[in-house]
């Protein structure tokens, strides 16, 4: 106990020593916090990258790829099959994508990636982020008749609900097609519509969806 009293009396009379102790304490605490944050960030980054890229990637120098990818897979399995968790063929080529936004065509350069939906889930975590349970169970990009996750499946207790996904899938696709058709009809009959007031486009879409449901 007397040691603490001596230290306290010494530090009370020598403020420079007290400031030095506080500075060293803050520096060590900052270093510990930064190391902990960077360690967590590094682990998270490695996990995310490992969920996208495989441990070993066999690439072809030709744009046409391997002539017989299944033969290569069989040969690799024959040589080291007991040490391999999964394999899948993938095609990645540069491509140009054109899409229409509000009546204007937009062209972008993209990387076109082709996968095998039956085996791609063995080497990637991509399927975990799909928004339909059936598509997560068997990797698929098919549209469904509803049933999409209104609550994030990754954090069901910490994320708010997403009511916009209640009509995702084919219902949203049909609603969009009907909306575009109604807009086209409205533009074509613009001159005649000025004489007789009509319902808004949203009201027409709602009425059509209610009639077809």
PDB file of N, CA and C in Angstrom, residues 52-110:
ATOM      1  N   UNK A  52     -15.341 -15.770 -52.698  1.00  0.00           N
ATOM      2  CA  UNK A  52     -15.492 -15.437 -54.117  1.00  0.00           C
ATOM      3  C   UNK A  52     -14.496 -16.198 -54.983  1.00  0.00           C
ATOM      4  N   UNK A  53     -13.244 -16.244 -54.541  1.00  0.00           N
ATOM      5  CA  UNK A  53     -12.186 -16.890 -55.310  1.00  0.00           C
ATOM      6  C   UNK A  53     -11.807 -18.215 -54.673  1.00  0.00           C
ATOM      7  N   UNK A  54     -11.463 -19.164 -55.510  1.00  0.00           N
ATOM      8  CA  UNK A  54     -11.050 -20.474 -55.018  1.00  0.00           C
ATOM      9  C   UNK A  54      -9.593 -20.435 -54.574  1.00  0.00           C
ATOM     10  N   UNK A  55      -9.200 -21.477 -53.862  1.00  0.00           N
ATOM     11  CA  UNK A  55      -7.809 -21.569 -53.429  1.00  0.00           C
ATOM     12  C   UNK A  55      -6.870 -21.761 -54.622  1.00  0.00           C
ATOM     13  N   UNK A  56      -7.303 -22.550 -55.580  1.00  0.00           N
ATOM     14  CA  UNK A  56      -6.501 -22.817 -56.783  1.00  0.00           C
ATOM     15  C   UNK A  56      -7.391 -22.590 -58.002  1.00  0.00           C
ATOM     16  N   UNK A  57      -6.876 -21.856 -58.976  1.00  0.00           N
ATOM     17  CA  UNK A  57      -7.616 -21.555 -60.198  1.00  0.00           C
ATOM     18  C   UNK A  57      -6.782 -22.011 -61.389  1.00  0.00           C
ATOM     19  N   UNK A  58      -7.354 -22.860 -62.230  1.00  0.00           N
ATOM     20  CA  UNK A  58      -6.723 -23.284 -63.475  1.00  0.00           C
ATOM     21  C   UNK A  58      -7.310 -22.440 -64.604  1.00  0.00           C
ATOM     22  N   UNK A  59      -6.451 -21.698 -65.285  1.00  0.00           N
ATOM     23  CA  UNK A  59      -6.898 -20.790 -66.331  1.00  0.00           C
ATOM     24  C   UNK A  59      -6.370 -21.239 -67.686  1.00  0.00           C
ATOM     25  N   UNK A  60      -7.143 -20.920 -68.695  1.00  0.00           N
ATOM     26  CA  UNK A  60      -6.735 -21.179 -70.071  1.00  0.00           C
ATOM     27  C   UNK A  60      -6.279 -19.875 -70.705  1.00  0.00           C
ATOM     28  N   UNK A  61      -5.202 -19.935 -71.473  1.00  0.00           N
ATOM     29  CA  UNK A  61      -4.693 -18.738 -72.136  1.00  0.00           C
ATOM     30  C   UNK A  61      -5.485 -18.402 -73.399  1.00  0.00           C
ATOM     31  N   UNK A  62      -6.374 -19.274 -73.799  1.00  0.00           N
ATOM     32  CA  UNK A  62      -7.175 -19.047 -74.995  1.00  0.00           C
ATOM     33  C   UNK A  62      -8.546 -18.511 -74.611  1.00  0.00           C
ATOM     34  N   UNK A  63      -9.112 -17.642 -75.455  1.00  0.00           N
ATOM     35  CA  UNK A  63     -10.450 -17.119 -75.197  1.00  0.00           C
ATOM     36  C   UNK A  63     -11.519 -18.198 -75.306  1.00  0.00           C
ATOM     37  N   UNK A  64     -11.220 -19.267 -76.015  1.00  0.00           N
ATOM     38  CA  UNK A  64     -12.184 -20.361 -76.143  1.00  0.00           C
ATOM     39  C   UNK A  64     -12.180 -21.284 -74.934  1.00  0.00           C
ATOM     40  N   UNK A  65     -11.215 -21.110 -74.016  1.00  0.00           N
ATOM     41  CA  UNK A  65     -11.189 -21.914 -72.806  1.00  0.00           C
ATOM     42  C   UNK A  65     -10.694 -23.328 -73.049  1.00  0.00           C
ATOM     43  N   UNK A  66     -10.889 -24.179 -72.056  1.00  0.00           N
ATOM     44  CA  UNK A  66     -10.512 -25.583 -72.190  1.00  0.00           C
ATOM     45  C   UNK A  66     -11.504 -26.286 -73.118  1.00  0.00           C
ATOM     46  N   UNK A  67     -10.973 -27.142 -73.962  1.00  0.00           N
ATOM     47  CA  UNK A  67     -11.828 -27.840 -74.908  1.00  0.00           C
ATOM     48  C   UNK A  67     -12.750 -28.839 -74.219  1.00  0.00           C
ATOM     49  N   UNK A  68     -12.241 -29.495 -73.201  1.00  0.00           N
ATOM     50  CA  UNK A  68     -13.039 -30.502 -72.489  1.00  0.00           C
ATOM     51  C   UNK A  68     -12.841 -30.299 -70.991  1.00  0.00           C
ATOM     52  N   UNK A  69     -13.576 -29.366 -70.383  1.00  0.00           N
ATOM     53  CA  UNK A  69     -13.350 -29.086 -68.955  1.00  0.00           C
ATOM     54  C   UNK A  69     -13.665 -30.274 -68.055  1.00  0.00           C
ATOM     55  N   UNK A  70     -14.629 -31.094 -68.435  1.00  0.00           N
ATOM     56  CA  UNK A  70     -14.971 -32.231 -67.590  1.00  0.00           C
ATOM     57  C   UNK A  70     -13.822 -33.230 -67.522  1.00  0.00           C
ATOM     58  N   UNK A  71     -13.076 -33.369 -68.618  1.00  0.00           N
ATOM     59  CA  UNK A  71     -11.926 -34.275 -68.608  1.00  0.00           C
ATOM     60  C   UNK A  71     -10.865 -33.773 -67.631  1.00  0.00           C
ATOM     61  N   UNK A  72     -10.634 -32.462 -67.616  1.00  0.00           N
ATOM     62  CA  UNK A  72      -9.668 -31.900 -66.677  1.00  0.00           C
ATOM     63  C   UNK A  72     -10.137 -32.095 -65.234  1.00  0.00           C
ATOM     64  N   UNK A  73     -11.426 -31.932 -64.993  1.00  0.00           N
ATOM     65  CA  UNK A  73     -11.955 -32.133 -63.639  1.00  0.00           C
ATOM     66  C   UNK A  73     -11.776 -33.576 -63.204  1.00  0.00           C
ATOM     67  N   UNK A  74     -12.047 -34.511 -64.112  1.00  0.00           N
ATOM     68  CA  UNK A  74     -11.883 -35.929 -63.775  1.00  0.00           C
ATOM     69  C   UNK A  74     -10.421 -36.266 -63.494  1.00  0.00           C
ATOM     70  N   UNK A  75      -9.511 -35.683 -64.272  1.00  0.00           N
ATOM     71  CA  UNK A  75      -8.090 -35.953 -64.050  1.00  0.00           C
ATOM     72  C   UNK A  75      -7.616 -35.385 -62.714  1.00  0.00           C
ATOM     73  N   UNK A  76      -8.096 -34.207 -62.362  1.00  0.00           N
ATOM     74  CA  UNK A  76      -7.708 -33.615 -61.077  1.00  0.00           C
ATOM     75  C   UNK A  76      -8.279 -34.434 -59.928  1.00  0.00           C
ATOM     76  N   UNK A  77      -9.511 -34.884 -60.066  1.00  0.00           N
ATOM     77  CA  UNK A  77     -10.100 -35.737 -59.028  1.00  0.00           C
ATOM     78  C   UNK A  77      -9.355 -37.061 -58.903  1.00  0.00           C
ATOM     79  N   UNK A  78      -8.891 -37.593 -60.021  1.00  0.00           N
ATOM     80  CA  UNK A  78      -8.158 -38.857 -59.970  1.00  0.00           C
ATOM     81  C   UNK A  78      -6.816 -38.686 -59.271  1.00  0.00           C
ATOM     82  N   UNK A  79      -6.191 -37.503 -59.437  1.00  0.00           N
ATOM     83  CA  UNK A  79      -4.880 -37.281 -58.837  1.00  0.00           C
ATOM     84  C   UNK A  79      -4.968 -36.872 -57.367  1.00  0.00           C
ATOM     85  N   UNK A  80      -5.943 -36.043 -57.030  1.00  0.00           N
ATOM     86  CA  UNK A  80      -6.023 -35.530 -55.646  1.00  0.00           C
ATOM     87  C   UNK A  80      -7.467 -35.350 -55.228  1.00  0.00           C
ATOM     88  N   UNK A  81      -8.301 -36.313 -55.540  1.00  0.00           N
ATOM     89  CA  UNK A  81      -9.721 -36.170 -55.242  1.00  0.00           C
ATOM     90  C   UNK A  81     -10.043 -36.125 -53.766  1.00  0.00           C
ATOM     91  N   UNK A  82      -9.272 -36.861 -52.938  1.00  0.00           N
ATOM     92  CA  UNK A  82      -9.567 -36.893 -51.509  1.00  0.00           C
ATOM     93  C   UNK A  82      -9.180 -35.603 -50.798  1.00  0.00           C
ATOM     94  N   UNK A  83      -8.443 -34.720 -51.456  1.00  0.00           N
ATOM     95  CA  UNK A  83      -8.020 -33.463 -50.852  1.00  0.00           C
ATOM     96  C   UNK A  83      -8.751 -32.252 -51.433  1.00  0.00           C
ATOM     97  N   UNK A  84      -9.755 -32.486 -52.235  1.00  0.00           N
ATOM     98  CA  UNK A  84     -10.483 -31.402 -52.905  1.00  0.00           C
ATOM     99  C   UNK A  84     -11.905 -31.360 -52.373  1.00  0.00           C
ATOM    100  N   UNK A  85     -12.317 -30.183 -51.929  1.00  0.00           N
ATOM    101  CA  UNK A  85     -13.677 -30.012 -51.406  1.00  0.00           C
ATOM    102  C   UNK A  85     -14.687 -29.816 -52.526  1.00  0.00           C
ATOM    103  N   UNK A  86     -14.286 -29.185 -53.618  1.00  0.00           N
ATOM    104  CA  UNK A  86     -15.219 -28.957 -54.713  1.00  0.00           C
ATOM    105  C   UNK A  86     -14.533 -28.296 -55.886  1.00  0.00           C
ATOM    106  N   UNK A  87     -15.083 -28.511 -57.067  1.00  0.00           N
ATOM    107  CA  UNK A  87     -14.592 -27.893 -58.297  1.00  0.00           C
ATOM    108  C   UNK A  87     -15.785 -27.525 -59.163  1.00  0.00           C
ATOM    109  N   UNK A  88     -15.586 -26.506 -59.982  1.00  0.00           N
ATOM    110  CA  UNK A  88     -16.641 -26.088 -60.893  1.00  0.00           C
ATOM    111  C   UNK A  88     -16.029 -25.375 -62.088  1.00  0.00           C
ATOM    112  N   UNK A  89     -16.555 -25.579 -63.281  1.00  0.00           N
ATOM    113  CA  UNK A  89     -16.066 -24.825 -64.445  1.00  0.00           C
ATOM    114  C   UNK A  89     -16.697 -23.437 -64.498  1.00  0.00           C
ATOM    115  N   UNK A  90     -15.911 -22.466 -64.938  1.00  0.00           N
ATOM    116  CA  UNK A  90     -16.362 -21.077 -65.016  1.00  0.00           C
ATOM    117  C   UNK A  90     -15.830 -20.449 -66.293  1.00  0.00           C
ATOM    118  N   UNK A  91     -16.649 -19.621 -66.913  1.00  0.00           N
ATOM    119  CA  UNK A  91     -16.261 -18.891 -68.117  1.00  0.00           C
ATOM    120  C   UNK A  91     -16.348 -17.403 -67.812  1.00  0.00           C
ATOM    121  N   UNK A  92     -15.270 -16.670 -68.060  1.00  0.00           N
ATOM    122  CA  UNK A  92     -15.237 -15.221 -67.831  1.00  0.00           C
ATOM    123  C   UNK A  92     -14.630 -14.556 -69.059  1.00  0.00           C
ATOM    124  N   UNK A  93     -15.439 -13.784 -69.767  1.00  0.00           N
ATOM    125  CA  UNK A  93     -14.987 -13.102 -70.986  1.00  0.00           C
ATOM    126  C   UNK A  93     -15.490 -11.661 -70.963  1.00  0.00           C
ATOM    127  N   UNK A  94     -14.739 -10.726 -71.541  1.00  0.00           N
ATOM    128  CA  UNK A  94     -15.227  -9.344 -71.653  1.00  0.00           C
ATOM    129  C   UNK A  94     -16.425  -9.280 -72.605  1.00  0.00           C
ATOM    130  N   UNK A  95     -17.348  -8.381 -72.300  1.00  0.00           N
ATOM    131  CA  UNK A  95     -18.554  -8.262 -73.121  1.00  0.00           C
ATOM    132  C   UNK A  95     -19.069  -6.831 -73.046  1.00  0.00           C
ATOM    133  N   UNK A  96     -20.009  -6.519 -73.931  1.00  0.00           N
ATOM    134  CA  UNK A  96     -20.680  -5.225 -73.956  1.00  0.00           C
ATOM    135  C   UNK A  96     -22.147  -5.440 -73.633  1.00  0.00           C
ATOM    136  N   UNK A  97     -22.661  -4.644 -72.714  1.00  0.00           N
ATOM    137  CA  UNK A  97     -24.046  -4.758 -72.274  1.00  0.00           C
ATOM    138  C   UNK A  97     -24.788  -3.475 -72.622  1.00  0.00           C
ATOM    139  N   UNK A  98     -25.909  -3.626 -73.299  1.00  0.00           N
ATOM    140  CA  UNK A  98     -26.763  -2.492 -73.653  1.00  0.00           C
ATOM    141  C   UNK A  98     -28.112  -2.660 -72.967  1.00  0.00           C
ATOM    142  N   UNK A  99     -28.556  -1.625 -72.287  1.00  0.00           N
ATOM    143  CA  UNK A  99     -29.845  -1.668 -71.609  1.00  0.00           C
ATOM    144  C   UNK A  99     -30.500  -0.296 -71.717  1.00  0.00           C
ATOM    145  N   UNK A 100     -31.798  -0.285 -71.533  1.00  0.00           N
ATOM    146  CA  UNK A 100     -32.587   0.924 -71.719  1.00  0.00           C
ATOM    147  C   UNK A 100     -33.013   1.476 -70.369  1.00  0.00           C
ATOM    148  N   UNK A 101     -32.770   2.767 -70.166  1.00  0.00           N
ATOM    149  CA  UNK A 101     -33.146   3.455 -68.935  1.00  0.00           C
ATOM    150  C   UNK A 101     -33.936   4.700 -69.311  1.00  0.00           C
ATOM    151  N   UNK A 102     -35.230   4.707 -68.967  1.00  0.00           N
ATOM    152  CA  UNK A 102     -36.097   5.852 -69.241  1.00  0.00           C
ATOM    153  C   UNK A 102     -36.061   6.267 -70.703  1.00  0.00           C
ATOM    154  N   UNK A 103     -36.114   5.259 -71.555  1.00  0.00           N
ATOM    155  CA  UNK A 103     -36.173   5.517 -72.984  1.00  0.00           C
ATOM    156  C   UNK A 103     -34.843   5.751 -73.654  1.00  0.00           C
ATOM    157  N   UNK A 104     -33.746   5.725 -72.922  1.00  0.00           N
ATOM    158  CA  UNK A 104     -32.426   5.947 -73.498  1.00  0.00           C
ATOM    159  C   UNK A 104     -31.589   4.681 -73.366  1.00  0.00           C
ATOM    160  N   UNK A 105     -30.876   4.349 -74.445  1.00  0.00           N
ATOM    161  CA  UNK A 105     -30.029   3.168 -74.443  1.00  0.00           C
ATOM    162  C   UNK A 105     -28.670   3.504 -73.845  1.00  0.00           C
ATOM    163  N   UNK A 106     -28.205   2.647 -72.952  1.00  0.00           N
ATOM    164  CA  UNK A 106     -26.917   2.819 -72.279  1.00  0.00           C
ATOM    165  C   UNK A 106     -26.074   1.577 -72.560  1.00  0.00           C
ATOM    166  N   UNK A 107     -24.821   1.791 -72.917  1.00  0.00           N
ATOM    167  CA  UNK A 107     -23.896   0.697 -73.217  1.00  0.00           C
ATOM    168  C   UNK A 107     -22.737   0.735 -72.231  1.00  0.00           C
ATOM    169  N   UNK A 108     -22.443  -0.406 -71.647  1.00  0.00           N
ATOM    170  CA  UNK A 108     -21.365  -0.507 -70.675  1.00  0.00           C
ATOM    171  C   UNK A 108     -20.523  -1.755 -70.953  1.00  0.00           C
ATOM    172  N   UNK A 109     -19.241  -1.628 -70.657  1.00  0.00           N
ATOM    173  CA  UNK A 109     -18.357  -2.788 -70.738  1.00  0.00           C
ATOM    174  C   UNK A 109     -18.451  -3.584 -69.441  1.00  0.00           C
ATOM    175  N   UNK A 110     -18.667  -4.877 -69.557  1.00  0.00           N
ATOM    176  CA  UNK A 110     -18.839  -5.735 -68.389  1.00  0.00           C
ATOM    177  C   UNK A 110     -17.975  -6.980 -68.558  1.00  0.00           C
TER     178      UNK A 110
END
